[in-house]
mmCIF file of C-alpha atoms in Angstrom:
data_model
loop_
_atom_site.group_PDB
_atom_site.id
_atom_site.type_symbol
_atom_site.label_atom_id
_atom_site.label_comp_id
_atom_site.label_asym_id
_atom_site.label_seq_id
_atom_site.Cartn_x
_atom_site.Cartn_y
_atom_site.Cartn_z
ATOM 1 C CA MET A 1 94.404 81.114 103.888
ATOM 2 C CA ILE A 2 97.090 80.913 106.600
ATOM 3 C CA ILE A 3 99.382 77.879 106.322
ATOM 4 C CA LEU A 4 102.262 76.736 108.526
ATOM 5 C CA LEU A 5 104.763 74.548 106.662
ATOM 6 C CA LEU A 6 107.316 72.309 108.421
ATOM 7 C CA THR A 7 110.038 70.823 106.228
ATOM 8 C CA THR A 8 113.397 69.032 106.406
ATOM 9 C CA GLN A 9 114.293 70.606 103.029
ATOM 10 C CA GLU A 10 114.413 74.357 103.543
ATOM 11 C CA LYS A 11 114.935 75.292 99.870
ATOM 12 C CA VAL A 12 112.086 73.015 98.783
ATOM 13 C CA GLY A 13 109.830 74.384 101.515
ATOM 14 C CA GLU A 14 110.564 77.959 100.484
ATOM 15 C CA ARG A 15 109.835 77.141 96.837
ATOM 16 C CA ILE A 16 106.481 75.551 97.745
ATOM 17 C CA ALA A 17 105.632 78.537 99.952
ATOM 18 C CA ALA A 18 106.593 81.021 97.210
ATOM 19 C CA ARG A 19 104.232 79.318 94.749
ATOM 20 C CA LEU A 20 101.355 79.294 97.250
ATOM 21 C CA ARG A 21 101.896 82.993 97.908
ATOM 22 C CA SER A 22 102.237 84.073 94.287
ATOM 23 C CA LYS A 23 99.516 81.877 92.761
ATOM 24 C CA TYR A 24 96.873 82.024 95.481
ATOM 25 C CA ASN A 25 97.877 84.923 97.780
ATOM 26 C CA TYR A 26 98.044 82.559 100.755
ATOM 27 C CA ILE A 27 100.019 83.475 103.869
ATOM 28 C CA VAL A 28 102.642 80.748 104.347
ATOM 29 C CA GLN A 29 105.252 80.527 107.107
ATOM 30 C CA VAL A 30 108.078 77.994 106.700
ATOM 31 C CA PHE A 31 109.750 76.182 109.616
ATOM 32 C CA THR A 32 112.649 73.749 109.811
ATOM 33 C CA SER A 33 112.347 73.339 113.581
ATOM 34 C CA ALA A 34 109.506 71.062 114.759
ATOM 35 C CA ARG A 35 109.554 72.762 118.146
ATOM 36 C CA LYS A 36 109.104 76.266 116.729
ATOM 37 C CA PHE A 37 106.480 74.967 114.309
ATOM 38 C CA CYS A 38 104.423 73.436 117.134
ATOM 39 C CA GLU A 39 104.828 76.547 119.284
ATOM 40 C CA ALA A 40 103.585 78.791 116.483
ATOM 41 C CA ALA A 41 100.577 76.549 115.834
ATOM 42 C CA TYR A 42 99.721 76.409 119.535
ATOM 43 C CA ASP A 43 100.076 80.190 120.000
ATOM 44 C CA GLU A 44 97.967 81.099 116.956
ATOM 45 C CA GLY A 45 95.362 78.401 117.528
ATOM 46 C CA PRO A 46 93.032 76.632 115.070
ATOM 47 C CA ALA A 47 90.765 79.671 114.741
ATOM 48 C CA ARG A 48 93.508 81.438 112.764
ATOM 49 C CA ILE A 49 95.494 78.640 111.101
ATOM 50 C CA ASP A 50 93.844 77.020 108.077
ATOM 51 C CA LEU A 51 96.342 74.212 107.532
ATOM 52 C CA LEU A 52 99.407 72.538 109.005
ATOM 53 C CA MET A 53 101.496 71.250 106.093
ATOM 54 C CA VAL A 54 104.291 68.893 107.163
ATOM 55 C CA ASP A 55 107.202 66.988 105.633
ATOM 56 C CA TYR A 56 106.621 63.286 106.344
ATOM 57 C CA LEU A 57 110.236 63.024 107.538
ATOM 58 C CA SER A 58 109.809 65.708 110.211
ATOM 59 C CA PHE A 59 108.417 63.358 112.848
ATOM 60 C CA LEU A 60 108.801 59.718 113.869
ATOM 61 C CA ASN A 61 105.581 58.719 112.150
ATOM 62 C CA ASP A 62 105.547 55.182 113.493
ATOM 63 C CA GLU A 63 105.508 56.551 117.037
ATOM 64 C CA LEU A 64 103.375 59.698 116.687
ATOM 65 C CA ASN A 65 99.812 60.027 115.450
ATOM 66 C CA PRO A 66 99.399 63.781 114.876
ATOM 67 C CA PHE A 67 95.602 63.565 114.824
ATOM 68 C CA GLU A 68 95.458 61.855 118.228
ATOM 69 C CA LYS A 69 97.974 64.368 119.606
ATOM 70 C CA MET A 70 95.902 67.352 118.431
ATOM 71 C CA VAL A 71 92.713 65.962 119.995
ATOM 72 C CA GLU A 72 94.604 65.283 123.207
ATOM 73 C CA MET A 73 95.911 68.880 123.296
ATOM 74 C CA GLU A 74 92.496 70.293 122.272
ATOM 75 C CA ARG A 75 94.183 72.096 119.361
ATOM 76 C CA VAL A 76 92.743 70.498 116.223
ATOM 77 C CA PHE A 77 93.961 71.775 112.852
ATOM 78 C CA PRO A 78 93.568 70.486 109.311
ATOM 79 C CA PHE A 79 96.844 68.569 108.912
ATOM 80 C CA ILE A 80 98.602 66.931 105.937
ATOM 81 C CA TYR A 81 101.934 65.396 105.032
ATOM 82 C CA TYR A 82 102.647 67.165 101.726
ATOM 83 C CA ASN A 83 105.031 64.381 100.628
ATOM 84 C CA THR A 84 102.979 61.435 101.834
ATOM 85 C CA PRO A 85 104.344 58.191 100.334
ATOM 86 C CA PHE A 86 100.889 56.566 100.412
ATOM 87 C CA ALA A 87 99.197 58.433 97.551
ATOM 88 C CA LYS A 88 100.205 59.242 93.992
ATOM 89 C CA ALA A 89 99.950 62.554 92.154
ATOM 90 C CA GLY A 90 96.347 63.329 91.296
ATOM 91 C CA HIS A 91 95.077 61.298 94.262
ATOM 92 C CA ARG A 92 96.705 63.108 97.173
ATOM 93 C CA ALA A 93 93.878 65.631 97.628
ATOM 94 C CA GLU A 94 91.351 62.841 98.121
ATOM 95 C CA TYR A 95 93.748 60.988 100.431
ATOM 96 C CA TRP A 96 94.340 64.059 102.635
ATOM 97 C CA TYR A 97 90.637 64.848 102.835
ATOM 98 C CA ASN A 98 89.728 61.278 103.777
ATOM 99 C CA LYS A 99 92.366 61.248 106.526
ATOM 100 C CA ILE A 100 90.904 64.406 108.046
ATOM 101 C CA ALA A 101 87.332 63.191 107.617
ATOM 102 C CA ARG A 102 88.199 59.937 109.359
ATOM 103 C CA HIS A 103 90.128 61.387 112.283
ATOM 104 C CA VAL A 104 89.158 64.977 113.147
ATOM 105 C CA LYS A 105 86.367 66.222 110.871
ATOM 106 C CA SER A 106 83.974 66.445 113.818
ATOM 107 C CA CYS A 107 86.373 68.890 115.505
ATOM 108 C CA ILE A 108 86.598 71.273 112.524
ATOM 109 C CA PRO A 109 83.779 73.618 111.348
ATOM 110 C CA ASP A 110 81.983 72.283 108.252
ATOM 111 C CA GLY A 111 82.733 75.422 106.240
ATOM 112 C CA LYS A 112 86.445 75.038 106.860
ATOM 113 C CA VAL A 113 86.391 71.370 105.852
ATOM 114 C CA SER A 114 84.655 72.111 102.527
ATOM 115 C CA ASP A 115 87.260 74.790 101.725
ATOM 116 C CA LEU A 116 89.961 72.140 102.092
ATOM 117 C CA VAL A 117 88.904 70.252 98.964
ATOM 118 C CA ARG A 118 90.002 73.097 96.675
ATOM 119 C CA LEU A 119 93.112 73.812 98.771
ATOM 120 C CA PHE A 120 94.235 70.164 98.683
ATOM 121 C CA THR A 121 93.815 70.005 94.912
ATOM 122 C CA GLN A 122 95.949 73.147 94.548
ATOM 123 C CA ILE A 123 98.679 71.681 96.784
ATOM 124 C CA ASP A 124 98.604 68.334 94.960
ATOM 125 C CA ASP A 125 99.044 70.123 91.622
ATOM 126 C CA LEU A 126 101.824 72.267 93.081
ATOM 127 C CA VAL A 127 103.797 69.405 94.644
ATOM 128 C CA SER A 128 103.444 67.453 91.378
ATOM 129 C CA SER A 129 104.733 70.339 89.228
ATOM 130 C CA PRO A 130 107.995 69.726 87.300
ATOM 131 C CA ASP A 131 109.939 72.442 89.128
ATOM 132 C CA ILE A 132 109.113 71.063 92.607
ATOM 133 C CA GLN A 133 108.316 67.336 92.467
ATOM 134 C CA PRO A 134 111.813 66.143 91.431
ATOM 135 C CA TYR A 135 113.330 67.721 94.562
ATOM 136 C CA VAL A 136 110.886 66.381 97.166
ATOM 137 C CA ARG A 137 112.103 63.493 99.285
ATOM 138 C CA LEU A 138 109.928 60.347 99.386
ATOM 139 C CA LEU A 139 108.193 61.226 96.114
ATOM 140 C CA ASN A 140 111.317 60.117 94.192
ATOM 141 C CA ASP A 141 115.089 60.083 94.414
ATOM 142 C CA PRO A 142 115.382 63.839 94.966
ATOM 143 C CA LEU A 143 117.623 66.232 93.094
ATOM 144 C CA GLU A 144 119.305 69.102 94.842
ATOM 145 C CA ILE A 145 118.313 72.649 93.915
ATOM 146 C CA SER A 146 121.497 74.111 92.473
ATOM 147 C CA ASP A 147 122.835 77.601 93.115
ATOM 148 C CA GLU A 148 122.289 78.388 89.411
ATOM 149 C CA GLU A 149 118.609 77.407 89.645
ATOM 150 C CA GLU A 150 118.226 79.560 92.744
ATOM 151 C CA GLU A 151 119.767 82.488 90.861
ATOM 152 C CA GLU A 152 117.373 81.915 87.954
ATOM 153 C CA GLU A 153 114.412 81.923 90.341
ATOM 154 C CA GLU A 154 115.678 85.127 91.957
ATOM 155 C CA ASP A 155 116.232 86.735 88.537
ATOM 156 C CA ARG A 156 112.685 85.847 87.540
ATOM 157 C CA LYS A 157 111.281 87.448 90.688
ATOM 158 C CA LEU A 158 113.375 90.606 90.289
ATOM 159 C CA PHE A 159 112.501 90.994 86.613
ATOM 160 C CA LEU A 160 108.755 90.683 87.188
ATOM 161 C CA GLU A 161 108.812 92.872 90.294
ATOM 162 C CA GLU A 162 110.667 95.613 88.399
ATOM 163 C CA LEU A 163 108.074 95.367 85.661
ATOM 164 C CA ARG A 164 105.247 95.551 88.202
ATOM 165 C CA LYS A 165 106.718 98.636 89.893
ATOM 166 C CA GLN A 166 107.647 100.413 86.665
ATOM 167 C CA TYR A 167 104.149 100.136 85.186
ATOM 168 C CA GLY A 168 102.047 99.908 88.357
ATOM 169 C CA ILE A 169 100.567 96.534 87.367
ATOM 170 C CA HIS A 170 97.551 95.612 89.504
ATOM 171 C CA ASN A 171 97.746 92.284 91.404
ATOM 172 C CA SER A 172 95.122 90.541 89.268
ATOM 173 C CA ARG A 173 96.873 91.511 86.015
ATOM 174 C CA PHE A 174 100.226 90.578 87.531
ATOM 175 C CA ARG A 175 98.995 87.039 88.185
ATOM 176 C CA VAL A 176 98.150 86.684 84.490
ATOM 177 C CA LEU A 177 101.608 88.020 83.598
ATOM 178 C CA GLU A 178 103.278 85.510 85.952
ATOM 179 C CA TYR A 179 101.183 82.656 84.612
ATOM 180 C CA LEU A 180 102.218 83.367 81.011
ATOM 181 C CA TYR A 181 105.830 84.178 81.896
ATOM 182 C CA ASP A 182 106.251 80.841 83.686
ATOM 183 C CA ARG A 183 105.132 79.183 80.451
ATOM 184 C CA ILE A 184 107.145 81.143 77.887
ATOM 185 C CA GLY A 185 106.845 79.552 74.460
ATOM 186 C CA GLU A 186 103.901 77.333 75.466
ATOM 187 C CA ASP A 187 100.307 77.511 74.250
ATOM 188 C CA VAL A 188 98.164 78.375 77.282
ATOM 189 C CA MET A 189 94.392 77.889 77.218
ATOM 190 C CA GLU A 190 92.224 80.772 78.423
ATOM 191 C CA GLU A 191 90.195 78.236 80.416
ATOM 192 C CA ASP A 192 93.305 77.319 82.446
ATOM 193 C CA ILE A 193 94.076 80.985 83.148
ATOM 194 C CA CYS A 194 90.487 81.696 84.272
ATOM 195 C CA ASN A 195 90.427 78.646 86.527
ATOM 196 C CA ASP A 196 93.776 79.613 88.028
ATOM 197 C CA LEU A 197 92.623 83.192 88.715
ATOM 198 C CA TRP A 198 89.000 82.702 89.721
ATOM 199 C CA ASN A 199 88.268 78.954 89.824
ATOM 200 C CA GLU A 200 85.616 79.779 87.250
ATOM 201 C CA TYR A 201 85.457 79.630 83.462
ATOM 202 C CA SER A 202 82.533 81.664 82.143
ATOM 203 C CA GLU A 203 81.742 84.236 79.486
ATOM 204 C CA ARG A 204 81.947 87.007 82.084
ATOM 205 C CA LYS A 205 85.370 85.895 83.363
ATOM 206 C CA THR A 206 86.649 85.416 79.820
ATOM 207 C CA GLY A 207 85.708 89.035 79.090
ATOM 208 C CA VAL A 208 87.683 90.190 82.126
ATOM 209 C CA LEU A 209 90.650 88.096 80.989
ATOM 210 C CA TYR A 210 90.527 89.715 77.530
ATOM 211 C CA SER A 211 90.780 93.162 79.124
ATOM 212 C CA TYR A 212 93.731 92.052 81.294
ATOM 213 C CA ILE A 213 95.569 90.602 78.282
ATOM 214 C CA SER A 214 94.967 93.824 76.347
ATOM 215 C CA GLU A 215 96.501 95.906 79.161
ATOM 216 C CA LEU A 216 99.470 93.543 79.503
ATOM 217 C CA ARG A 217 100.140 93.617 75.749
ATOM 218 C CA LYS A 218 100.519 97.406 75.900
ATOM 219 C CA ILE A 219 102.903 97.118 78.830
ATOM 220 C CA CYS A 220 104.920 94.321 77.222
ATOM 221 C CA CYS A 221 105.383 96.394 74.052
ATOM 222 C CA SER A 222 107.055 99.123 76.120
ATOM 223 C CA ALA A 223 110.703 99.213 77.176
ATOM 224 C CA GLN A 224 111.586 96.455 79.648
ATOM 225 C CA PRO A 225 113.455 96.990 82.932
ATOM 226 C CA LYS A 226 117.065 95.874 83.114
ATOM 227 C CA GLY A 227 117.735 92.413 84.472
ATOM 228 C CA GLN A 228 118.399 88.834 83.455
ATOM 229 C CA LEU A 229 115.562 87.429 81.346
ATOM 230 C CA ARG A 230 115.295 83.657 81.376
ATOM 231 C CA GLY A 231 113.210 81.102 79.514
ATOM 232 C CA GLN A 232 111.177 79.543 82.287
ATOM 233 C CA ALA A 233 109.957 76.633 80.169
ATOM 234 C CA THR A 234 113.533 75.404 79.616
ATOM 235 C CA GLY A 235 115.465 77.101 82.432
ATOM 236 C CA ARG A 236 117.816 78.491 79.731
ATOM 237 C CA SER A 237 119.176 82.018 79.960
ATOM 238 C CA ILE A 238 117.839 84.276 77.210
ATOM 239 C CA GLY A 239 120.182 87.142 78.114
ATOM 240 C CA ARG A 240 119.971 90.751 79.201
ATOM 241 C CA SER A 241 116.588 92.359 78.635
ATOM 242 C CA VAL A 242 117.986 95.532 77.060
ATOM 243 C CA GLY A 243 116.467 95.785 73.577
ATOM 244 C CA ARG A 244 114.204 92.802 74.165
ATOM 245 C CA ARG A 245 110.436 92.642 74.479
ATOM 246 C CA LEU A 246 107.829 90.253 75.776
ATOM 247 C CA LEU A 247 104.967 89.611 73.375
ATOM 248 C CA ILE A 248 101.630 87.954 74.138
ATOM 249 C CA GLU A 249 100.328 86.247 71.015
ATOM 250 C CA ARG A 250 97.022 84.629 70.139
ATOM 251 C CA SER A 251 98.198 81.057 69.448
ATOM 252 C CA GLY A 252 94.687 79.718 68.803
ATOM 253 C CA LYS A 253 91.017 80.579 69.093
ATOM 254 C CA ARG A 254 91.108 80.183 72.874
ATOM 255 C CA SER A 255 94.807 80.178 73.681
ATOM 256 C CA TYR A 256 97.767 82.520 74.162
ATOM 257 C CA ARG A 257 101.531 82.228 74.002
ATOM 258 C CA MET A 258 104.178 84.517 75.462
ATOM 259 C CA VAL A 259 107.390 84.877 73.454
ATOM 260 C CA VAL A 260 110.562 86.911 73.847
ATOM 261 C CA CYS A 261 111.640 89.078 70.913
ATOM 262 C CA GLN A 262 114.661 91.213 70.043
ATOM 263 C CA GLY A 263 113.792 93.745 67.379
ATOM 264 C CA GLU A 264 111.724 91.769 64.903
ATOM 265 C CA ALA A 265 113.334 88.395 65.636
ATOM 266 C CA GLU A 266 111.839 85.971 68.076
ATOM 267 C CA VAL A 267 114.243 84.455 70.602
ATOM 268 C CA SER A 268 113.426 80.734 70.793
#
């Protein structure tokens, strides 16, 4: 998927884009200039761009109907306002799809329209997530992303990337590692991991997941790269990773939990 994202909140836009890249391997380009955003969309054309994703505050919405403008310019893209004030979490995907179906569905290939249902659900879940939703204007009274939070996010990326490089972790296994690491200390159902990776929960996919977890356990039991290790569930610093290990536990019959240990003691 190739997505162009226009936002009035650059840090928020970059965080949304980072999640779409890491979770789904989508190609996302972030813009803060409406002019450059429109130029990029026009140059690439609807044959290449899968979605235009726009901050509702980027345009004068009372004066501009983006769907009419696209038809007029003969450049029709799937288009959504990611922070639309007219739909609540859990209902945005349906709202976005109905808007497209009502205005420009006839101008978009059927195959592309059907792919949007899954994409919109992923974006709705993402925008509603606790580390993004509180910062998005129009969805609430937004908080500002602090410098400390940005440093934590950067530390997380560096730590996992060092781990990936040191042990040559394949992309598919790395996604499992990220999924568990983002939920340190939480019980995570294997069904949720399978659906996140493959949009499918079956005996065959569960078997693949078991093999990935087995490989990651061996890696996590090895020495960790240097860097700041943070508890993603709480945002609290756990400390330097020297002498510390990540462990992936079976927390139930069909669930896992990642914990951070130092020697034999779990760091909670």
